[in-house]
Amino acid sequence: DSEVRRIKYHALIGRDGNRTRSGPLLACLIDLAYLTGQRVGDLLELRWNKRAASNDAGEVVAPYIAAEGLYFKPSKTAGTTGAKVLITWTPKLRGVIERIEAIGRKNLRHVLTNQEAHPLLYSTFATAWWRACDRAGIKGVTFHDMKAKALTDTAETKGMRDAQTKGAHS
């Protein structure tokens, strides 16, 4: 918990002591990973609604936000159920989405965007993550560890079945 807090702090504050431009969105992405237990690739594909997540044939091809919560169909299928996962709304999850909206990088499809409102690329995210970890003095931690932490904490508080469902693990 303390390492996550330190990484989030150092995502927000650069070496010069000033706020970073990418920090607020990275902090939101860290919170989304923890609250949903999803992989970064699936989080980066998150769309505002089912229509934005559908292709021309109407097939849902990406995770999306709905009235019930956030729907994911994990892209990595080895060791998963392949089933769609619904992460229902909680006050914390709603708060993260509201924080993303408040950043004001409106893109009609993608939830997570760069400063020009283009979909956030993995390389951009990864650079910000590693810089925050470096400033925090934390070595050997990957963003995938957020998923592990989310599922471990879920197993401890709600049981293994809930953790398996959240992570789409069989």
XYZ file of N, CA and C in Angstrom:
510
model
N 0.819 -1.201 0.000
C 0.000 0.000 0.000
C 0.860 1.262 0.000
N 1.909 1.246 0.800
C 2.753 2.441 0.863
C 3.513 2.642 -0.451
N 3.920 1.557 -1.107
C 4.601 1.699 -2.392
C 3.668 2.291 -3.440
N 2.418 1.851 -3.462
C 1.449 2.391 -4.417
C 1.251 3.884 -4.158
N 1.104 4.252 -2.890
C 0.954 5.680 -2.562
C 2.173 6.489 -3.011
N 3.358 5.946 -2.787
C 4.571 6.660 -3.190
C 4.678 6.801 -4.705
N 4.327 5.757 -5.432
C 4.373 5.834 -6.894
C 3.366 6.871 -7.391
N 2.158 6.867 -6.830
C 1.154 7.857 -7.245
C 1.627 9.274 -6.934
N 2.212 9.474 -5.775
C 2.712 10.804 -5.417
C 3.775 11.246 -6.421
N 4.698 10.341 -6.721
C 5.787 10.703 -7.629
C 5.339 10.730 -9.092
N 4.188 10.183 -9.393
C 3.598 10.386 -10.721
C 3.111 11.832 -10.828
N 2.597 12.350 -9.735
C 2.035 13.708 -9.720
C 3.097 14.799 -9.585
N 4.185 14.496 -8.892
C 5.213 15.497 -8.600
C 6.536 15.079 -9.240
N 7.080 15.933 -10.090
C 8.343 15.645 -10.770
C 9.550 15.896 -9.886
N 10.716 15.621 -10.429
C 11.972 15.833 -9.695
C 12.146 17.287 -9.267
N 11.585 18.206 -10.049
C 11.731 19.636 -9.746
C 10.745 20.121 -8.686
N 9.885 19.221 -8.193
C 8.914 19.583 -7.162
C 7.618 20.142 -7.713
N 7.523 20.274 -9.026
C 6.298 20.777 -9.661
C 5.425 19.624 -10.127
N 4.138 19.921 -10.312
C 3.200 18.909 -10.820
C 3.600 18.491 -12.226
N 3.481 17.214 -12.508
C 3.763 16.715 -13.845
C 2.502 16.821 -14.696
N 2.687 16.920 -16.004
C 1.522 17.022 -16.895
C 0.771 15.694 -16.996
N 1.501 14.591 -16.944
C 0.869 13.283 -17.108
C 0.416 12.669 -15.788
N 0.821 13.255 -14.672
C 0.561 12.664 -13.364
C -0.883 12.388 -13.007
N -1.798 13.354 -13.200
C -3.182 13.082 -12.823
C -3.790 11.882 -13.557
N -3.476 11.745 -14.855
C -4.025 10.616 -15.605
C -3.365 9.311 -15.166
N -2.048 9.326 -14.915
C -1.373 8.113 -14.447
C -1.929 7.685 -13.093
N -2.199 8.625 -12.209
C -2.788 8.285 -10.903
C -4.161 7.639 -11.098
N -4.932 8.156 -12.045
C -6.240 7.552 -12.344
C -6.072 6.137 -12.892
N -5.098 5.934 -13.760
C -4.850 4.616 -14.340
C -4.425 3.620 -13.260
N -3.603 4.066 -12.322
C -3.205 3.208 -11.201
C -4.440 2.820 -10.385
N -5.303 3.785 -10.108
C -6.527 3.499 -9.346
C -7.446 2.565 -10.120
N -7.580 2.773 -11.432
C -8.415 1.882 -12.248
C -7.887 0.451 -12.206
N -6.567 0.300 -12.307
C -5.983 -1.042 -12.265
C -6.285 -1.723 -10.938
N -6.161 -0.977 -9.863
C -6.411 -1.560 -8.551
C -7.894 -1.885 -8.354
N -8.760 -0.984 -8.749
C -10.199 -1.183 -8.521
C -10.809 -2.240 -9.439
N -10.232 -2.425 -10.625
C -10.817 -3.371 -11.581
C -10.060 -4.687 -11.675
N -8.773 -4.689 -11.338
C -7.979 -5.907 -11.472
C -7.706 -6.285 -12.916
N -7.699 -5.304 -13.813
C -7.500 -5.580 -15.240
C -6.097 -5.218 -15.690
N -5.687 -5.803 -16.814
C -4.374 -5.532 -17.403
C -4.343 -4.138 -18.009
N -3.140 -3.567 -18.092
C -2.997 -2.220 -18.629
C -3.499 -2.137 -20.071
N -3.249 -3.151 -20.880
C -3.712 -3.127 -22.267
C -5.222 -3.007 -22.369
N -5.930 -3.710 -21.499
C -7.393 -3.628 -21.496
C -7.869 -2.287 -20.964
N -7.166 -1.744 -19.981
C -7.530 -0.425 -19.450
C -7.323 0.662 -20.504
N -6.234 0.573 -21.250
C -5.963 1.583 -22.283
C -7.002 1.541 -23.403
N -7.652 0.405 -23.582
C -8.689 0.270 -24.620
C -10.078 0.685 -24.136
N -10.228 1.036 -22.866
C -11.528 1.363 -22.286
C -12.210 2.489 -23.060
N -13.483 2.258 -23.409
C -14.267 3.225 -24.183
C -15.399 3.777 -23.321
N -15.899 4.927 -23.726
C -16.931 5.614 -22.951
C -18.259 4.882 -22.934
N -18.578 4.140 -23.977
C -19.862 3.432 -24.018
C -19.774 2.257 -24.972
N -20.816 1.452 -24.980
C -20.833 0.242 -25.799
C -20.730 0.575 -27.284
N -21.385 1.648 -27.692
C -21.329 2.017 -29.109
C -19.898 2.364 -29.533
N -19.190 3.111 -28.691
C -17.805 3.474 -28.996
C -16.889 2.257 -28.977
N -17.321 1.190 -28.300
C -16.508 -0.015 -28.196
C -16.841 -1.030 -29.280
N -17.759 -0.691 -30.178
C -18.218 -1.628 -31.210
C -17.600 -1.296 -32.562
N -17.469 -2.319 -33.389
C -16.982 -2.105 -34.750
C -18.169 -1.814 -35.678
N -17.904 -1.688 -36.961
C -18.962 -1.345 -37.915
C -20.067 -2.390 -37.986
N -19.736 -3.627 -37.636
C -20.728 -4.702 -37.647
C -21.519 -4.759 -36.339
N -21.213 -3.855 -35.400
C -21.924 -3.825 -34.131
C -21.377 -4.771 -33.081
N -20.257 -5.433 -33.369
C -19.660 -6.353 -32.409
C -18.822 -5.562 -31.401
N -18.984 -5.868 -30.128
C -18.205 -5.200 -29.091
C -16.768 -5.716 -29.174
N -15.834 -4.804 -29.372
C -14.431 -5.179 -29.567
C -13.512 -4.598 -28.499
N -14.064 -3.848 -27.573
C -13.227 -3.214 -26.550
C -14.011 -3.107 -25.248
N -13.289 -2.964 -24.142
C -13.983 -2.729 -22.867
C -14.698 -1.382 -22.907
N -15.768 -1.266 -22.118
C -16.553 -0.029 -22.154
C -17.241 0.242 -20.824
N -17.670 1.499 -20.703
C -18.389 1.952 -19.523
C -19.883 1.868 -19.811
N -20.632 1.317 -18.869
C -22.079 1.187 -19.002
C -22.761 1.636 -17.711
N -24.065 1.671 -17.726
C -24.827 2.079 -16.549
C -24.531 1.172 -15.348
N -24.239 -0.099 -15.610
C -23.998 -1.072 -14.540
C -22.586 -0.999 -13.978
N -21.649 -0.489 -14.782
C -20.251 -0.454 -14.374
C -19.351 -0.523 -15.585
N -18.169 -1.114 -15.418
C -17.200 -1.242 -16.496
C -17.159 -2.691 -16.956
N -17.354 -2.890 -18.262
C -17.307 -4.223 -18.859
C -15.942 -4.449 -19.492
N -15.366 -5.615 -19.216
C -14.097 -6.011 -19.806
C -14.241 -7.416 -20.366
N -13.616 -7.668 -21.489
C -13.405 -9.023 -21.982
C -11.910 -9.130 -22.172
N -11.221 -9.691 -21.186
C -9.764 -9.689 -21.210
C -9.198 -10.143 -22.544
N -8.232 -9.382 -23.044
C -7.637 -9.674 -24.339
C -6.698 -10.869 -24.270
N -6.098 -11.092 -23.134
C -5.195 -12.228 -22.961
C -6.040 -13.390 -22.475
N -6.115 -14.454 -23.253
C -7.057 -15.520 -22.925
C -6.433 -16.715 -22.217
N -5.121 -16.901 -22.281
C -4.500 -18.049 -21.618
C -4.726 -17.945 -20.107
N -5.312 -18.979 -19.536
C -5.530 -19.004 -18.099
C -6.715 -18.170 -17.639
N -7.534 -17.697 -18.589
C -8.713 -16.924 -18.208
C -9.952 -17.652 -18.674
N -11.077 -17.189 -18.215
C -12.336 -17.805 -18.616
C -12.766 -17.363 -19.993
N -12.239 -16.235 -20.479
C -12.667 -15.686 -21.758
C -14.006 -14.986 -21.648
N -14.574 -14.973 -20.464
C -15.879 -14.371 -20.252
C -15.766 -12.871 -20.046
N -16.861 -12.186 -20.327
C -16.928 -10.762 -20.062
C -17.001 -10.557 -18.553
N -16.287 -9.545 -18.068
C -16.244 -9.251 -16.637
C -16.908 -7.894 -16.421
N -17.844 -7.847 -15.494
C -18.463 -6.582 -15.106
C -17.902 -6.171 -13.757
N -17.299 -4.989 -13.739
C -16.852 -4.403 -12.476
C -17.917 -3.371 -12.121
N -18.738 -3.694 -11.137
C -19.860 -2.818 -10.805
C -19.377 -1.528 -10.145
N -20.206 -0.521 -10.275
C -19.868 0.796 -9.744
C -19.721 0.768 -8.230
N -18.714 1.440 -7.759
C -18.539 1.740 -6.343
C -18.287 3.245 -6.290
N -18.414 3.855 -5.136
C -18.096 5.282 -5.059
C -16.669 5.598 -5.515
N -15.711 4.754 -5.165
C -14.325 4.989 -5.572
C -14.161 4.884 -7.081
N -14.796 3.885 -7.697
C -14.691 3.713 -9.144
C -15.334 4.892 -9.877
N -16.507 5.326 -9.415
C -17.136 6.510 -10.009
C -16.233 7.734 -9.858
N -15.602 7.853 -8.709
C -14.706 8.980 -8.464
C -13.542 9.016 -9.437
N -12.981 7.854 -9.764
C -11.867 7.808 -10.710
C -12.332 8.264 -12.094
N -13.486 7.778 -12.524
C -14.004 8.173 -13.838
C -14.306 9.676 -13.852
N -14.838 10.202 -12.769
C -15.081 11.653 -12.684
C -13.771 12.438 -12.735
N -12.726 11.910 -12.102
C -11.422 12.577 -12.164
C -10.874 12.583 -13.586
N -11.072 11.490 -14.298
C -10.625 11.427 -15.697
C -11.389 12.454 -16.526
N -12.700 12.533 -16.318
C -13.504 13.520 -17.057
C -13.043 14.940 -16.732
N -12.686 15.194 -15.491
C -12.280 16.538 -15.070
C -10.945 16.961 -15.691
N -10.123 15.980 -16.072
C -8.863 16.312 -16.738
C -9.156 17.038 -18.050
N -10.296 16.720 -18.664
C -10.773 17.485 -19.801
C -10.177 17.145 -21.150
N -9.623 15.964 -21.306
C -9.077 15.552 -22.609
C -10.142 14.741 -23.335
N -11.184 15.391 -23.768
C -12.340 14.685 -24.289
C -12.071 14.033 -25.634
N -12.274 12.745 -25.665
C -12.221 11.938 -26.870
C -13.537 11.187 -26.874
N -14.230 11.153 -27.989
C -15.553 10.546 -28.024
C -15.536 9.036 -27.843
N -14.393 8.421 -28.041
C -14.306 6.977 -27.895
C -13.512 6.543 -26.667
N -12.250 6.914 -26.615
C -11.342 6.414 -25.583
C -11.429 7.219 -24.283
N -11.376 6.505 -23.178
C -11.413 7.122 -21.854
C -10.048 7.701 -21.497
N -8.994 6.953 -21.759
C -7.640 7.363 -21.389
C -6.924 7.924 -22.615
N -6.600 9.211 -22.546
C -6.013 9.881 -23.700
C -4.786 10.692 -23.304
N -3.992 11.023 -24.321
C -2.834 11.883 -24.075
C -3.286 13.339 -24.055
N -2.346 14.253 -23.995
C -2.692 15.666 -23.856
C -3.354 16.249 -25.096
N -3.219 15.570 -26.237
C -3.889 16.021 -27.461
C -5.215 15.290 -27.675
N -5.671 14.554 -26.666
C -6.931 13.793 -26.688
C -6.887 12.614 -27.656
N -5.685 12.127 -27.973
C -5.538 10.895 -28.757
C -5.448 9.734 -27.769
N -5.836 8.527 -28.185
C -5.743 7.386 -27.275
C -4.344 7.279 -26.665
N -4.289 7.030 -25.383
C -3.020 6.896 -24.679
C -2.305 5.640 -25.159
N -1.074 5.797 -25.602
C -0.276 4.673 -26.072
C 0.412 3.985 -24.899
N 0.647 2.690 -25.060
C 1.333 1.945 -24.016
C 2.706 2.548 -23.742
N 3.424 2.935 -24.786
C 4.772 3.473 -24.597
C 4.749 4.763 -23.777
N 3.764 5.604 -23.999
C 3.633 6.851 -23.240
C 3.348 6.544 -21.773
N 2.409 5.642 -21.551
C 2.069 5.227 -20.190
C 3.291 4.617 -19.497
N 3.983 3.696 -20.197
C 5.104 2.980 -19.592
C 6.215 3.940 -19.171
N 6.490 4.940 -19.997
C 7.517 5.924 -19.654
C 7.134 6.674 -18.377
N 5.887 7.112 -18.298
C 5.424 7.828 -17.101
C 5.491 6.921 -15.866
N 5.108 5.651 -16.015
C 5.144 4.691 -14.911
C 6.569 4.515 -14.391
N 7.511 4.239 -15.296
C 8.887 3.992 -14.877
C 9.519 5.231 -14.261
N 9.190 6.395 -14.770
C 9.711 7.628 -14.179
C 9.182 7.817 -12.758
N 7.899 7.542 -12.561
C 7.308 7.676 -11.228
C 7.945 6.673 -10.257
N 8.150 5.443 -10.712
C 8.792 4.430 -9.862
C 10.212 4.846 -9.515
N 10.920 5.378 -10.501
C 12.299 5.823 -10.274
C 12.340 6.955 -9.252
N 11.467 7.946 -9.410
C 11.435 9.063 -8.456
C 11.051 8.588 -7.061
N 10.199 7.552 -6.995
C 9.770 7.009 -5.701
C 10.842 6.119 -5.076
N 11.878 5.775 -5.848
C 12.937 4.908 -5.335
C 12.509 3.461 -5.219
N 11.545 3.056 -6.042
C 11.016 1.694 -5.991
C 11.499 0.943 -7.230
N 12.206 -0.145 -7.005
C 12.784 -0.945 -8.091
C 12.047 -2.274 -8.218
N 12.029 -2.788 -9.423
C 11.521 -4.141 -9.655
C 10.015 -4.298 -9.608
N 9.277 -3.218 -9.626
C 7.819 -3.319 -9.634
C 7.322 -2.992 -11.044
N 6.382 -3.782 -11.519
C 5.791 -3.531 -12.828
C 4.340 -3.119 -12.647
N 3.773 -2.537 -13.681
C 2.373 -2.141 -13.580
C 1.480 -3.373 -13.430
N 1.906 -4.497 -13.979
C 1.121 -5.731 -13.844
C 0.991 -6.134 -12.372
N 1.918 -5.676 -11.548
C 1.818 -5.943 -10.112
C 0.560 -5.311 -9.506
N 0.018 -4.272 -10.160
C -1.232 -3.655 -9.675
C -2.376 -4.652 -9.787
N -2.402 -5.415 -10.887
C -3.433 -6.436 -11.057
C -3.282 -7.500 -9.966
N -2.060 -7.931 -9.736
C -1.816 -8.936 -8.699
C -2.254 -8.435 -7.331
N -1.936 -7.185 -7.020
C -2.345 -6.599 -5.743
C -3.862 -6.525 -5.644
N -4.504 -6.096 -6.731
C -5.963 -5.984 -6.733
C -6.621 -7.341 -6.467
N -6.140 -8.373 -7.139
C -6.759 -9.692 -6.986
C -6.414 -10.320 -5.636
N -5.200 -10.091 -5.141
C -4.824 -10.597 -3.819
C -5.670 -9.930 -2.734
N -5.808 -8.612 -2.805
C -6.621 -7.904 -1.817
C -8.086 -8.321 -1.901
N -8.601 -8.553 -3.108
C -9.982 -9.021 -3.276
C -10.137 -10.404 -2.647
N -9.177 -11.284 -2.882
C -9.246 -12.634 -2.297
C -9.252 -12.567 -0.772
N -8.467 -11.667 -0.209
C -8.392 -11.546 1.247
C -9.661 -10.966 1.858
N -10.322 -10.046 1.136
C -11.502 -9.394 1.708
C -12.820 -10.037 1.294
N -12.878 -10.572 0.073
C -14.147 -11.105 -0.437
C -14.103 -12.579 -0.791
N -12.919 -13.153 -0.804
C -12.788 -14.574 -1.107
C -12.199 -14.831 -2.484
N -11.691 -16.043 -2.640
C -11.010 -16.440 -3.869
C -11.942 -16.419 -5.083
N -13.190 -16.815 -4.901
C -14.132 -16.856 -6.029
C -14.300 -15.455 -6.620
N -14.465 -14.437 -5.784
C -14.602 -13.057 -6.278
C -13.332 -12.613 -6.996
N -12.174 -12.990 -6.471
C -10.915 -12.621 -7.120
C -10.788 -13.295 -8.477
N -11.171 -14.556 -8.570
C -11.124 -15.269 -9.850
C -12.073 -14.632 -10.864
N -13.255 -14.266 -10.433
C -14.221 -13.633 -11.321
C -13.713 -12.280 -11.800
N -13.216 -11.477 -10.882
C -12.702 -10.142 -11.226
C -11.569 -10.239 -12.236
N -10.677 -11.186 -12.057
C -9.528 -11.326 -12.938
C -9.785 -12.209 -14.148
N -11.007 -12.717 -14.292
C -11.376 -13.625 -15.380
C -10.451 -14.837 -15.413
N -10.108 -15.323 -14.221
C -9.259 -16.510 -14.108
C -10.119 -17.739 -13.886
N -9.761 -18.831 -14.537
C -10.554 -20.065 -14.444
C -10.152 -20.944 -13.294
